[in-house]
Structure formats: structure tokens, C-alpha cells
Coordinates of C-alpha atoms in Angstrom, one line a residue:
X134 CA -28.2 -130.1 2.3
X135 CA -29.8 -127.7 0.0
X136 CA -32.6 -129.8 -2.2
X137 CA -33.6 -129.1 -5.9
X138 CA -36.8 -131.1 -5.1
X139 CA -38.3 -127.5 -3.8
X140 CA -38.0 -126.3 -7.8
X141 CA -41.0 -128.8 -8.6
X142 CA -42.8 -127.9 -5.4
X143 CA -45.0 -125.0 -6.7
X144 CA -48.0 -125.0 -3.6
X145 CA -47.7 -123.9 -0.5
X146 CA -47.8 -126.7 2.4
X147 CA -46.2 -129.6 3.5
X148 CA -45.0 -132.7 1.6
X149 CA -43.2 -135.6 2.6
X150 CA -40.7 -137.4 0.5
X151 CA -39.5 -141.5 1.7
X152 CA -35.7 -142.4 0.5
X153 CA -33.0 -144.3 1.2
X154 CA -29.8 -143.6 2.8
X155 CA -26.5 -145.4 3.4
X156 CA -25.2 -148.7 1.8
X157 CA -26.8 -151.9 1.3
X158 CA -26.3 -155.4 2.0
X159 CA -26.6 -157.4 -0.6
X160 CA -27.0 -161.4 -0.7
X161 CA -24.4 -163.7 -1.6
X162 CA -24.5 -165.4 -5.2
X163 CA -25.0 -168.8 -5.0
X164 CA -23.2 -171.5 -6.7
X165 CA -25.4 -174.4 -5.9
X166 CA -27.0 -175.0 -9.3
X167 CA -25.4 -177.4 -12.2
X168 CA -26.1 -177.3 -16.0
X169 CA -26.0 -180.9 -18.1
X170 CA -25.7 -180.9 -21.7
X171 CA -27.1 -184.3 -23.1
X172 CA -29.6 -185.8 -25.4
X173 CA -32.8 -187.5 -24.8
X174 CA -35.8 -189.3 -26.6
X175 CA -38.5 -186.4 -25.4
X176 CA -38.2 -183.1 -24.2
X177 CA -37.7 -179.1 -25.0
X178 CA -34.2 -178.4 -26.8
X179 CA -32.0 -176.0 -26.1
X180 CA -33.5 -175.0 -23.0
X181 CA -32.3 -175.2 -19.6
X182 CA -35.1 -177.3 -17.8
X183 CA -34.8 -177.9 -14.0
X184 CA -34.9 -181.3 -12.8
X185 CA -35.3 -182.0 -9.0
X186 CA -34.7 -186.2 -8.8
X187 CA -34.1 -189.1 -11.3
X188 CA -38.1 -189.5 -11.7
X189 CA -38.5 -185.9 -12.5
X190 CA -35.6 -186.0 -15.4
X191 CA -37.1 -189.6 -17.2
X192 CA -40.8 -187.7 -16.9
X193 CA -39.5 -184.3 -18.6
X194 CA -36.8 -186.2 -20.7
X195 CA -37.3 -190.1 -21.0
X196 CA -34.7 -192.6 -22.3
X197 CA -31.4 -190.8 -22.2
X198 CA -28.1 -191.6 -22.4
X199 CA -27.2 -189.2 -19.9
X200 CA -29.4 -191.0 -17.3
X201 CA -26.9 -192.8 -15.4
X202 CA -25.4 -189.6 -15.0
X203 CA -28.2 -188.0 -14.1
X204 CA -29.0 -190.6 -10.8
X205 CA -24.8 -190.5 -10.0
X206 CA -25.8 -186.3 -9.6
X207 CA -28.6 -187.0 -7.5
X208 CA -26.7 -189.8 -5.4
X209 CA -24.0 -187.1 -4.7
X210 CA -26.7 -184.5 -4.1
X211 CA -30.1 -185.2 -3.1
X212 CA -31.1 -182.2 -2.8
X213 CA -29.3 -180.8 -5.9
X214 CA -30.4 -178.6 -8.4
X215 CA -30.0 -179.7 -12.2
X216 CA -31.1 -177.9 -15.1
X217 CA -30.9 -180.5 -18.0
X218 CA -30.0 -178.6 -21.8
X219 CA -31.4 -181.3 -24.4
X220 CA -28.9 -181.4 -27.7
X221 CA -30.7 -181.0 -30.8
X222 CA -28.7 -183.2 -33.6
X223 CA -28.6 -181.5 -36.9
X224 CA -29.1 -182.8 -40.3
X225 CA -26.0 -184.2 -41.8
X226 CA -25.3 -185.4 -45.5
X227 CA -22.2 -187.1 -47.4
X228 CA -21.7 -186.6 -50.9
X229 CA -19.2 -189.2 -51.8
X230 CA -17.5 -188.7 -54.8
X231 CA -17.9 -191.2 -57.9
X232 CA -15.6 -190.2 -60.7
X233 CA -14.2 -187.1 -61.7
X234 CA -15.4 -185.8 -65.2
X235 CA -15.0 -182.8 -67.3
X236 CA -18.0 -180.3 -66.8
X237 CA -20.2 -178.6 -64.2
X238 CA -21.4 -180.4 -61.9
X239 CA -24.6 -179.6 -59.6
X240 CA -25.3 -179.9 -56.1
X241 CA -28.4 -178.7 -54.7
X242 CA -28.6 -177.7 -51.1
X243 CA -31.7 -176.8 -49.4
X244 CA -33.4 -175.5 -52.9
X245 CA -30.2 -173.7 -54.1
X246 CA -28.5 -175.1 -56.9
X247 CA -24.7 -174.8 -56.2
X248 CA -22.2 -175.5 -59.7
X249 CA -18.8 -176.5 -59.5
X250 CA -17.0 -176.8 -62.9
X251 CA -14.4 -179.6 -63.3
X252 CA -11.5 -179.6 -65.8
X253 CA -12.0 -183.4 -65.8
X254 CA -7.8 -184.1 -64.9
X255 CA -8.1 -183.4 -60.7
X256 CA -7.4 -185.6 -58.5
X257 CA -10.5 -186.8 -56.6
X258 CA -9.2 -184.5 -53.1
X259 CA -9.0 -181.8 -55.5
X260 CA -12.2 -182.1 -56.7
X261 CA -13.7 -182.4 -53.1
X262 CA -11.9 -179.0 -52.5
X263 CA -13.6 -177.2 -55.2
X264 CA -16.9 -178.5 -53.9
X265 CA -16.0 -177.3 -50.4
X266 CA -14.8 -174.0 -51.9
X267 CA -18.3 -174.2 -53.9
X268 CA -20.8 -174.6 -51.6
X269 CA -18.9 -172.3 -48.3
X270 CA -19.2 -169.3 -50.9
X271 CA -22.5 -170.2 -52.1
X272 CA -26.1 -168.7 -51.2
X273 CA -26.4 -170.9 -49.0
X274 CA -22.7 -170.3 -46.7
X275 CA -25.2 -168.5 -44.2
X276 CA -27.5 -171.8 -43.3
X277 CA -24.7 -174.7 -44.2
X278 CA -21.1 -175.5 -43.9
X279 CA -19.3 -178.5 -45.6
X280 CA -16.2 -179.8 -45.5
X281 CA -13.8 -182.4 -46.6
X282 CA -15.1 -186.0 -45.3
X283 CA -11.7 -187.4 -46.8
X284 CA -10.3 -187.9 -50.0
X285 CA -13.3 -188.8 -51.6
X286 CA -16.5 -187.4 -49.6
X287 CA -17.6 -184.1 -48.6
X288 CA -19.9 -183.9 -45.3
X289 CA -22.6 -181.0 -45.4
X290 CA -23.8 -180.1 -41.9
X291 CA -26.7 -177.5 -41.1
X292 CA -25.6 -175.0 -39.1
X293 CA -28.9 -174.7 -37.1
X294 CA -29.8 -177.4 -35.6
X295 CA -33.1 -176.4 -35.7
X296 CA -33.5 -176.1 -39.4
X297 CA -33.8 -178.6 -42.0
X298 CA -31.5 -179.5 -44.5
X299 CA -31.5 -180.6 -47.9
X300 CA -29.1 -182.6 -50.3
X301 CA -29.4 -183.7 -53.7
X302 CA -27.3 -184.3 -56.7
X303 CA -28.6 -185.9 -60.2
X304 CA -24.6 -186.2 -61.2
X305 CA -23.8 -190.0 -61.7
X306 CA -20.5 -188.7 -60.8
X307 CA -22.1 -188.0 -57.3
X308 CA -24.1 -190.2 -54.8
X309 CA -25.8 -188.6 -51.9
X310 CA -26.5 -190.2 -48.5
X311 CA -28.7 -188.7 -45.4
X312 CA -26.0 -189.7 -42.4
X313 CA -28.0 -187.9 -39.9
X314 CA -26.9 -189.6 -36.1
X315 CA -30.1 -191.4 -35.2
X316 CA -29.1 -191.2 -31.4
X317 CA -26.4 -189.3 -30.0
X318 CA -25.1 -186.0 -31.1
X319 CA -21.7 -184.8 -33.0
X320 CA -19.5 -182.9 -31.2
X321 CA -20.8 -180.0 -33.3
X322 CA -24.0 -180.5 -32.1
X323 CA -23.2 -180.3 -28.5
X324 CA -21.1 -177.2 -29.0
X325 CA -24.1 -175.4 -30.6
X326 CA -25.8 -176.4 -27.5
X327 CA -23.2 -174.7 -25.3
X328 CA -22.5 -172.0 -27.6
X329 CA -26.3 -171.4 -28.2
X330 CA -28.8 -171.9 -25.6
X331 CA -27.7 -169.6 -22.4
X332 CA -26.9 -166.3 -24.4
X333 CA -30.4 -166.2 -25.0
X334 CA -31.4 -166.5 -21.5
X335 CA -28.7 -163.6 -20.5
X336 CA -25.7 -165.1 -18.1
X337 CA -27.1 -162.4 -15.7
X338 CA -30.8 -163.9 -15.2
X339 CA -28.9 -167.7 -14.6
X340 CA -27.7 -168.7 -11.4
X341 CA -23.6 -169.4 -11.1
X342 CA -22.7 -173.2 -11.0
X343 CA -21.5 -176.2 -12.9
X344 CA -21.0 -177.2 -16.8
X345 CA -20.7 -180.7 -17.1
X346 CA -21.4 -182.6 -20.6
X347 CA -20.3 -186.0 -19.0
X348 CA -22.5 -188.1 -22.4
X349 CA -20.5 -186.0 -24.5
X350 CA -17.4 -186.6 -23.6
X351 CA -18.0 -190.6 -22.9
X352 CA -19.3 -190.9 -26.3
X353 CA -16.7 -189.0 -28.2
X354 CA -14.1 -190.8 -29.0
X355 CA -11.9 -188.2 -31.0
X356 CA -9.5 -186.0 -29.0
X357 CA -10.1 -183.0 -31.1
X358 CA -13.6 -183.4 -30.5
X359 CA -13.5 -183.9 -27.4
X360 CA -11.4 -180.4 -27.2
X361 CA -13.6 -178.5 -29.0
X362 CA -16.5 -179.0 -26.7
X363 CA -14.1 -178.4 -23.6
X364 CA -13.0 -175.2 -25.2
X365 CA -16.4 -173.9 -25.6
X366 CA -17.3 -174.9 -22.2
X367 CA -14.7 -173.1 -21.0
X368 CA -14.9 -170.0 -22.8
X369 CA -18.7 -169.6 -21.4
X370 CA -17.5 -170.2 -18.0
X371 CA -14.5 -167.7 -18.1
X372 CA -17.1 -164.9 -19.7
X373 CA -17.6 -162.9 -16.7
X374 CA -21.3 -162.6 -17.6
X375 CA -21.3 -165.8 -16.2
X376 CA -18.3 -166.6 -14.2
X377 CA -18.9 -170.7 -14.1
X378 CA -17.1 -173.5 -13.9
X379 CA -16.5 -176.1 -15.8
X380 CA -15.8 -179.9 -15.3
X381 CA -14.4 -181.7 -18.5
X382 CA -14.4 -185.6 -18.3
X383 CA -11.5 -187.5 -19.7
X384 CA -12.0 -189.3 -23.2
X385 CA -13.6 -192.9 -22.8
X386 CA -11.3 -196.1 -22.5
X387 CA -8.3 -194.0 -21.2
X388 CA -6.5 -196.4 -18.7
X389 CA -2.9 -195.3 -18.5
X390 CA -1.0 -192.5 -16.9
X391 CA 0.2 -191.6 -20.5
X392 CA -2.9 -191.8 -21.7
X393 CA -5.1 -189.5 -19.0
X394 CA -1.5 -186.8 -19.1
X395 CA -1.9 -186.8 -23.0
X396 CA -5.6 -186.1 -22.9
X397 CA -5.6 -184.0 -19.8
X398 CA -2.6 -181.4 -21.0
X399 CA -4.3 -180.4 -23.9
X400 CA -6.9 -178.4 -22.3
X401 CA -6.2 -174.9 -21.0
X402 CA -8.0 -172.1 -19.2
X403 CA -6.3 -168.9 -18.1
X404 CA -7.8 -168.4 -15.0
X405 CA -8.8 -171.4 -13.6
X406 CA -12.4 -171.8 -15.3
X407 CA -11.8 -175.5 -16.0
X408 CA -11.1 -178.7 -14.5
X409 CA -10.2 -181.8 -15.9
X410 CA -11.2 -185.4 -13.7
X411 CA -10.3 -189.2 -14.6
X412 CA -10.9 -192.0 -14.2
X413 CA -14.1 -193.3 -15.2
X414 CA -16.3 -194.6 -12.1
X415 CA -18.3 -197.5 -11.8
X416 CA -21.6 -197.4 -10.6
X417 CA -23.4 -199.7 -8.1
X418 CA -25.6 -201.1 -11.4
X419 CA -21.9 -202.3 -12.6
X420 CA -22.4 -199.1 -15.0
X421 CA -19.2 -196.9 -16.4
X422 CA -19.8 -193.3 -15.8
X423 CA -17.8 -190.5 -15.9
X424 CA -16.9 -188.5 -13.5
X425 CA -18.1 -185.1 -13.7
X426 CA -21.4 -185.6 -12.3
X427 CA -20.6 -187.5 -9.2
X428 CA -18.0 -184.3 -8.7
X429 CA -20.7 -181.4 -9.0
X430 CA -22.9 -183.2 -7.0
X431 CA -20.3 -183.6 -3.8
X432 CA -19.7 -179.9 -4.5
X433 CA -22.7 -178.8 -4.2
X434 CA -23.5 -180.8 -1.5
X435 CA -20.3 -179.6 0.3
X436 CA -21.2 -176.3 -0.6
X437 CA -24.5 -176.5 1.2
X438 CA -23.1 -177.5 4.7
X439 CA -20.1 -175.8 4.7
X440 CA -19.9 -172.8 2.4
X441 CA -18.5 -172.4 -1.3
X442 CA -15.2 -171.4 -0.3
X443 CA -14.4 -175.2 0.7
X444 CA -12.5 -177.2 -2.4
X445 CA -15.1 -180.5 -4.3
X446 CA -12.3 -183.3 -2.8
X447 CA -11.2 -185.0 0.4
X448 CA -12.2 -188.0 2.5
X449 CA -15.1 -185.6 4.1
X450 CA -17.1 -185.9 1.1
X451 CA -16.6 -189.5 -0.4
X452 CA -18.3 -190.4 -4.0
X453 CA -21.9 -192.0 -3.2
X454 CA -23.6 -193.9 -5.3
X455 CA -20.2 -196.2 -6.7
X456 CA -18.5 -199.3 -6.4
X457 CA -15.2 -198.5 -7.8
X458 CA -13.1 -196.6 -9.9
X459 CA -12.7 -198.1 -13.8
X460 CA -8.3 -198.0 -13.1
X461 CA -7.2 -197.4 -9.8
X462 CA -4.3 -195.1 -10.0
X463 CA -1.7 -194.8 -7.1
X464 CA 0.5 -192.2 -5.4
X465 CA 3.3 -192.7 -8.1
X466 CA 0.7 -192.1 -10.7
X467 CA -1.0 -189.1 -9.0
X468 CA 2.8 -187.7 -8.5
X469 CA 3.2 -187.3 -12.1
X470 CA -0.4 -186.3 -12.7
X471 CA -1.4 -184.2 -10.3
X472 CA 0.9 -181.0 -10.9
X473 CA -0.2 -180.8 -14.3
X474 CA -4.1 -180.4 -12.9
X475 CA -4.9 -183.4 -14.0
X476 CA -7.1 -184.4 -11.4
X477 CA -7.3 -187.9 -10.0
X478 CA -11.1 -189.7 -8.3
X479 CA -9.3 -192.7 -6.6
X480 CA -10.4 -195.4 -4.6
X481 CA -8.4 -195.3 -0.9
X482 CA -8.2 -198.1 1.5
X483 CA -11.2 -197.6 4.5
X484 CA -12.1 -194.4 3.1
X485 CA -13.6 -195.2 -0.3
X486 CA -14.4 -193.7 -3.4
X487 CA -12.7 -189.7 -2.7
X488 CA -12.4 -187.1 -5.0
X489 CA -8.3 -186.6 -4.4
X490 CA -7.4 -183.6 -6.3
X491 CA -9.5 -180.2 -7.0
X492 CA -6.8 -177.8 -9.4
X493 CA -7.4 -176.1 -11.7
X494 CA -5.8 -176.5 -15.6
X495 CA -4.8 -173.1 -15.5
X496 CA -0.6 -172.5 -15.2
X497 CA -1.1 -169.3 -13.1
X498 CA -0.3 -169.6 -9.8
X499 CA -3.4 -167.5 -8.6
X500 CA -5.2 -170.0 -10.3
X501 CA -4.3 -172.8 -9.1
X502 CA -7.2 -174.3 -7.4
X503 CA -11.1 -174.8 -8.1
X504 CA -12.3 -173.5 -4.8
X505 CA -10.0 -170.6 -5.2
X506 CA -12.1 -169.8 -8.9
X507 CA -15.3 -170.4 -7.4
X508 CA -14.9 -167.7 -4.6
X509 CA -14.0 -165.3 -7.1
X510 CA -17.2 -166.9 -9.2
X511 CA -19.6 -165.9 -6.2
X512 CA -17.8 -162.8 -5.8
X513 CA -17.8 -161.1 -9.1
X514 CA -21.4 -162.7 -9.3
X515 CA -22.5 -160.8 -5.8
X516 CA -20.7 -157.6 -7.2
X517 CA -22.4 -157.5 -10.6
X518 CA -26.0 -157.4 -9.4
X519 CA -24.9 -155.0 -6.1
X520 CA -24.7 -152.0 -7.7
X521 CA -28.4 -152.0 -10.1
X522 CA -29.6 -149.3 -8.1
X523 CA -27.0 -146.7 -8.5
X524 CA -27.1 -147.0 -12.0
X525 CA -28.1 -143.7 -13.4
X526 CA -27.5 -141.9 -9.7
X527 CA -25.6 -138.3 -10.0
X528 CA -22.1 -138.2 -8.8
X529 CA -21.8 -135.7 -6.0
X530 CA -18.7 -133.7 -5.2
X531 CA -19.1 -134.4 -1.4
X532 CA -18.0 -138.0 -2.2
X533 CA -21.6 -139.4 -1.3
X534 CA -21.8 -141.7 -4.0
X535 CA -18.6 -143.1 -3.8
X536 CA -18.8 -143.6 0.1
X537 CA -22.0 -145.8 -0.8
X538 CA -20.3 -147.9 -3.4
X539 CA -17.2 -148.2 -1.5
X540 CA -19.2 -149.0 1.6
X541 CA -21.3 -152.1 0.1
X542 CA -18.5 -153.7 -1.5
X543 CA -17.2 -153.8 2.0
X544 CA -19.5 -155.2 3.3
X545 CA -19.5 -157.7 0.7
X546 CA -16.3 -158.2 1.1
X547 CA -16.4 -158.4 5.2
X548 CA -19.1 -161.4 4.7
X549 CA -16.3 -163.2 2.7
X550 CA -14.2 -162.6 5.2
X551 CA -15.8 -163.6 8.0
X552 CA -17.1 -166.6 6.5
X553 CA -13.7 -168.3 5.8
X554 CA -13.6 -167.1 1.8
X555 CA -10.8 -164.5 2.0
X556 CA -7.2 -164.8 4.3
X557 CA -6.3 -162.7 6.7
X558 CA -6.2 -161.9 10.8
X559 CA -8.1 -158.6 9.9
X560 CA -9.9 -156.9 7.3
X561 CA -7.2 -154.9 6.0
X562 CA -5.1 -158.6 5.0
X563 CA -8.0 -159.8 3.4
X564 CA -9.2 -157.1 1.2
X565 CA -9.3 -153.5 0.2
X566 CA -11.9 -151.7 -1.8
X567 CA -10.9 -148.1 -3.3
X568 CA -14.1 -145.6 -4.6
X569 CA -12.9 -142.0 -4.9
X570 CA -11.3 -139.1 -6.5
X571 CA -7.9 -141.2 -5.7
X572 CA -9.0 -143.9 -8.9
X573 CA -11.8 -141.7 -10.4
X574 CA -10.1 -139.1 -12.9
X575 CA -12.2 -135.8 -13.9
X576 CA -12.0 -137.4 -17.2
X577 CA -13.7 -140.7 -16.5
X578 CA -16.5 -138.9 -14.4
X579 CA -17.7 -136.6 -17.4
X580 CA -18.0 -139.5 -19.3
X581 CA -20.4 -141.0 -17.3
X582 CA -18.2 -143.5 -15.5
X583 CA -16.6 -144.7 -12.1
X584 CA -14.4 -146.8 -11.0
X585 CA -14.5 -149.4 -8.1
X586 CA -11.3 -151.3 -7.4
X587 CA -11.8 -154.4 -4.9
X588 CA -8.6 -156.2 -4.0
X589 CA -9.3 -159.8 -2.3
X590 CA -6.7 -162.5 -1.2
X591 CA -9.0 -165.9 -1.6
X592 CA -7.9 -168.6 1.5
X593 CA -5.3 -170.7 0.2
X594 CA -5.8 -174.8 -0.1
X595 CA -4.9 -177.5 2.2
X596 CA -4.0 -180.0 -0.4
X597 CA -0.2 -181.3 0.8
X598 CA 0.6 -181.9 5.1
X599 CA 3.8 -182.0 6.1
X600 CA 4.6 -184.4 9.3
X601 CA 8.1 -183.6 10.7
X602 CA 8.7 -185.8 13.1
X603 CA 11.7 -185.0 15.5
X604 CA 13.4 -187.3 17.4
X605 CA 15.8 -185.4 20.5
X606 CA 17.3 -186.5 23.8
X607 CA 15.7 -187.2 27.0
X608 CA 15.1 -184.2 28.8
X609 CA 15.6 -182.0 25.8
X610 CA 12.2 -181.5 24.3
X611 CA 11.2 -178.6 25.1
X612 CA 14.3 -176.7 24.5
X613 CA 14.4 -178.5 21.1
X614 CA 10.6 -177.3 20.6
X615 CA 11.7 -173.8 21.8
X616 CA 14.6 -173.3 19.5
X617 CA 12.7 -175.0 16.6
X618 CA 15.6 -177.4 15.4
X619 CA 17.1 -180.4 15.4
X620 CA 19.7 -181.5 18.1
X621 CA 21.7 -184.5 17.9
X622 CA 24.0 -186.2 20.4

């Protein structure tokens, strides 16, 4: 091949030039690592902090009340890797409303003075709405928000966690109170914490795995709440700079199948980046503790011996570190249960404490179950950081480039394969990846971009067994094998 190299070769003699050639392999992503949102008495906020054993959380972290959480992780996984996010609580005031007079009225928030003017003849939720209105289009909109605490109190929250807030009011009409938790977090607080502390990190420097907030959702004990935090969990987990997964615990004291369906169904993810576990579990200190711990621990455990592809359930891989589970549901429970994705930790005669059911809450077929979101996890999380060094490469007309993409996510692909991720008797079932002038229009290429299409059929789930049992004459056996049916007398 003719070189332009020679055009900045102005000497005579000879010069020697090392590069690469062909495709390369790249590793696997792993998905061995889990990230617990929680609270603490001591310790950095908002940063992911790695914790190896119990010891090593209470030494970074101290009293929490995600610790018996924390030791059901390790139990599950002794070897596990845990990065610990520490929820900051943010200030939180109540302005409760005394009497309604004619006049302006003054509320000052963090130095800003913030008027509201009262005809004197509103009814006292009336009056809490102009406040609202008041102080949401104030100065201070940017650092606060407030809202309605009910018909007579407004509740003014920094947004920040970080940043302190101020509330005063020299109106008798008004009477101001510092409600600031002293302990555990709002949900607000621990959706900052979600929404807040990884984007600053970049998806792409952190390692795929688990979201659990197992505290959070033990200790909230409003439904909404307890939505609003899934939601957020999810929708970090279904951005594909992360491609996670997320395990949502159901809300605290639910015993009942109408109870756990309620709470359950109300969560949603459209492909498959959530999944919802109940009942509670109690521990060998007699503790209640929710589930999602125990759950990312057997995972990554399971993942360790025999490959991420494999679902976080079954009798292989029994709960450790438990006595019981807080209800124990049965088959005609988990009937009703169980196709909604509502997934069921159950205690079984002589095998134990078992994870027995890994879906999804997504209603897509594709979708359906958490192993099948977690290959496609390690996938698009092997693809993304394959392809760094072609970056900024030119795009030949000899199809050069496009061979070398095309050929690494093949290989890629092939180590799926062969390792039990994707389906198929031969490469061509199991995947396909297109890289040419066949997907790359003239158009596209001028414009700096190309196109790389992989198509992959994960390995389906073994989740139901069917045991037909056949009873034929004597002597006919094998020809009732043979013609695969049943034949009576």
C-alpha cells in the first residue's frame, strides 16, 4: 500500500515505523461490583467508597442503619465488592400557618426576604398556595423548593444537600420550626444521592453491577416515596452510560399477596433494568432485613463461579446468613405473583432459604428475565470501551476499517457465545455483526460517522420444567417413545 508517511520523510536513509494490525480482543466487562445507598454516623458523602468486609464498612462508616445489610452482602458474598454511597440529609423547615390576615407578610429564606401579600379573606390552603407560589418564583427558586405540608404548613427543603438553609419569619401569623431528620434520610434525600453522586464520576469510569437502597426502602413507609426512589434508580440503570441493574425492596410490613402485587405493580422499567423482591428476611441475629442485599450478594457470587449469564435464583445458590423469611408465601401465592415480576425469596422444605424467581418488571417479552438484562449489561459495557482506539482513525475505501470493527465485535461476540451467554448450535444462530458500505451510507461517512450493527440472541431461562409422564402397554415403549405419543388400550 502506497504510504503518505514518505511526505514527512525529508532525509535520505532508513526509518522504521512499529503499528498495529488486525482486530483486538478485548476483556469482558464485569458485573461483579454492587452500589449501596444508605446513611451513616461518619464517613465521605456522596461518594462511592469501597468496602471489602463488615469491619472495613463500620471503620469507614460507623453506626449505620444499613449495617445489617451490609453483613447480609457479605454473608452472600465474601469476597464481594461493595462500594457504600453515604446520603447527606438536607435541611428541612415547616412554616405552619397561624392565622390568615390582611397584609404582606414576610418570609425570609437563606438572607432573601420573600413577601407574599394576603387579602386577609383566603382560606388557610389558599394562603399556603400563595406562599408556595411565593417563594418557588423567588430569588431563591434556584437553592430551595417548598411545598404544601397540608392545609396549614408549608415544608421548605434545600435542594443541595450540601448547603445550608435558612428559615425565618417575624409574622405572628407564622411560626417556624427546623424539622431537619436527625437520623435517617427523606426520600428526597436519597434520590439526590442516586441522581447526584455517579454523574460526576462518569458511568464510563465505574464498573457495571448492582443498585440496591435496601435502608431506604425499609424505612419508607409511603408508597409514593418509595416509587420515587425506585424510578430514579431505574432510570440510572437503563442509561446506557451505565447499563446497571437495579434491585428495589418491597415497602416494610407488607405481608399479603395483595399487599406485595399492589406495591410490586407499580414499578416499571422498559427493558428489564429493574427488579422487584419480597418478602423481608430474617437474619440469624433475629433481625428483619430486606432482601436486596442477600440477592446481589448470591449474584455476584454465582457470577464468580459460573459466569454472568447464569440468573441470581435457584436451590444452587441458597440465601446465607438467614433463618427465615418474615411471610412464607406458597405456590398459590407465587402463581398469582410471579407473572407479574414480582419476585418471590421463599423458604423451601430441605433446601432453605432460595431466591425463587429472577424476572424482570419489564412487560416486553425480550425482557423478561434479569440474567437476560445483565448479558446485554456486560455486552454493551464490553462494546463501549472496545472501540477507544479507532476513534479518530480515517475511513478507508478498501473496507479496512470496517473489517477491523466488524472483526472485534466478533470476537466479542464469539466469547459470549462460547461461554454460554448467547443461543445457538453455531455462530451464525447466535449473533451477527454488520460493518460496511451495506449499513454505512456516503452520507453518514462525510459526517464523520459509522455504523456498527450487532445482533445477539441472549440464552433463554430455565425457570418452569415440564415432567410428562407416559404410561403405555407392556412391550410398547419404545414404539410409543419412537412415535412421540400417547397409546391407549
Amino acid at each position: 500500500m502506497v504510504s503518505t508517511t514518505f511526505a514527512n520523510l525529508t532525509r535520505p536513509g532508513t526509518f522504521l515505523v512499529e503499528t498495529t494490525a488486525g482486530y483486538r480482543a478485548p476483556e469482558f466487562a464485569s458485573f461483579n461490583t454492587v452500589y449501596m445507598v444508605g446513611s451513616s454516623t461518619t464517613g465521605d458523602y456522596g461518594t462511592p467508597t469501597l468496602c471489602t468486609s463488615l469491619e472495613d464498612f463500620t471503620n469507614q462508616f460507623g453506626s449505620s442503619p444499613s449495617e445489617a445489610s451490609v453483613k447480609l452482602f457479605f454473608r452472600n458474598d465474601r469476597q464481594g465488592k461493595l462500594f457504600f454511597i453515604r446520603t447527606r440529609i438536607a435541611d428541612l423547615f415547616e412554616v405552619t400557618l397561624v392565622d390568615v390576615t390582611a397584609g404582606d407578610v414576610v418570609i425570609t429564606v437563606n438572607g432573601t426576604a420573600v413577601s407574599t401579600t394576603l387579602v386577609g379573606d383566603e382560606t388557610e390552603a389558599e394562603a399556603i398556595a400563595k406562599y408556595v407560589l411565593a417563594i418557588n418564583g423567588s430569588a431563591v427558586a434556584s437553592a430551595v423548593t417548598a411545598v404544601s405540608g397540608g392545609t396549614d404548613s408549608i415544608l421548605i427543603r434545600s435542594d443541595n444537600p450540601a448547603t445550608a438553609l435558612t428559615v425565618v419569619s417575624s409574622d405572628p401569623d407564622l411560626e417556624v420550626d427546623d424539622i431537619t431528620p436527625a437520623s435517617l434520610p427523606t426520600a428526597t434525600d436519597y434520590i439526590y444521592a442516586v441522581e447526584n453522586t455517579f454523574d460526576a464520576l462518569g458511568g464510563k469510569n465505574l464498573e457495571q453491577g448492582f443498585l440496591i437502597a435496601p435502608e431506604a426502602f425499609q424505612n419508607l413507609s409511603v408508597a409514593t416515596d418509595r416509587l420515587a426512589l425506585g424510578t430514579a434508580m431505574e432510570n440510572l440503570c437503563a442509561d446506557k452510560d451505565y447499563d446497571w441493574m437495579a434491585l428495589v425492596d418491597c415497602g416494610p410490613g407488607l405481608t399479603t399477596v395483595a399487599q406485595v402485587q399492589t406495591d410490586g405493580q407499580q414499578y416499571s422499567t422498559p427493558q428489564g433494568h429493574l427488579a422487584y423482591y419480597a418478602p423481608y428476611l430474617i437474619d440469624i441475629e433475629d433481625g428483619v432485613v430486606p432482601p436486596s442485599a442477600a440477592i446481589a450478594g448470591l449474584a455476584t457470587r454465582r457470577y464468580r463461579t459460573q459466569g454472568f449469564h447464569q440468573p441470581p435464583a435457584g436451590a444452587q445458590f441458597p440465601v446465607q446468613g438467614v433463618k427465615d423469611v418474615q411471610t412464607r408465601f406458597g405456590n398459590t401465592q407465587q402463581s398469582v405473583l410471579n407473572p407479574l415480576g414480582i419476585n418471590l425469596v421463599r423458604f423451601l422444605l430441605n433446601l432453605g432459604v432460595v431466591a425463587w424467581g429472577a424476572r424482570t418488571r419489564s412487560s416486553n417479552s425480550f425482557y423478561t428475565f434479569v440474567n437476560t438484562r445483565v448479558i446485554l449489561n456486560a455486552l454493551n459495557g464490553t462494546l463501549r470501551d472496545a472501540f477507544d482506539y479507532e476513534i479518530f482513525s480515517t475511513v478507508d475505501g478498501f473496507g479496512i476499517l470496517f473489517s477491523r470493527i466488524q472483526e472485534t465485535a466478533r470476537s466479542i461476540c464469539r466469547r459470549f457465545w462460547l461461554s454460554g451467554a448467547f443461543y445457538g448450535q453455531s455462530e451464525q444462530e447466535a449473533f451477527a455483526c454488520i460493518c460496511d458500505r451495506t449499513n454505512n451510507q456516503a452520507d453518514d461517512l462525510e459526517n464523520g460517522n459509522v455504523l456498527l450493527e450487532v445482533y445477539v440472541a441472549p440464552s433463554p431461562t430455565l425457570e418452569k420444567l415440564l415432567v410428562n409422564t407416559i404410561r403405555v402397554g407392556i412391550g410398547q415403549v419404545e414404539s410409543a417413545a419412537a412415535a412421540g405419543q400417547t397409546i391407549t388400550n
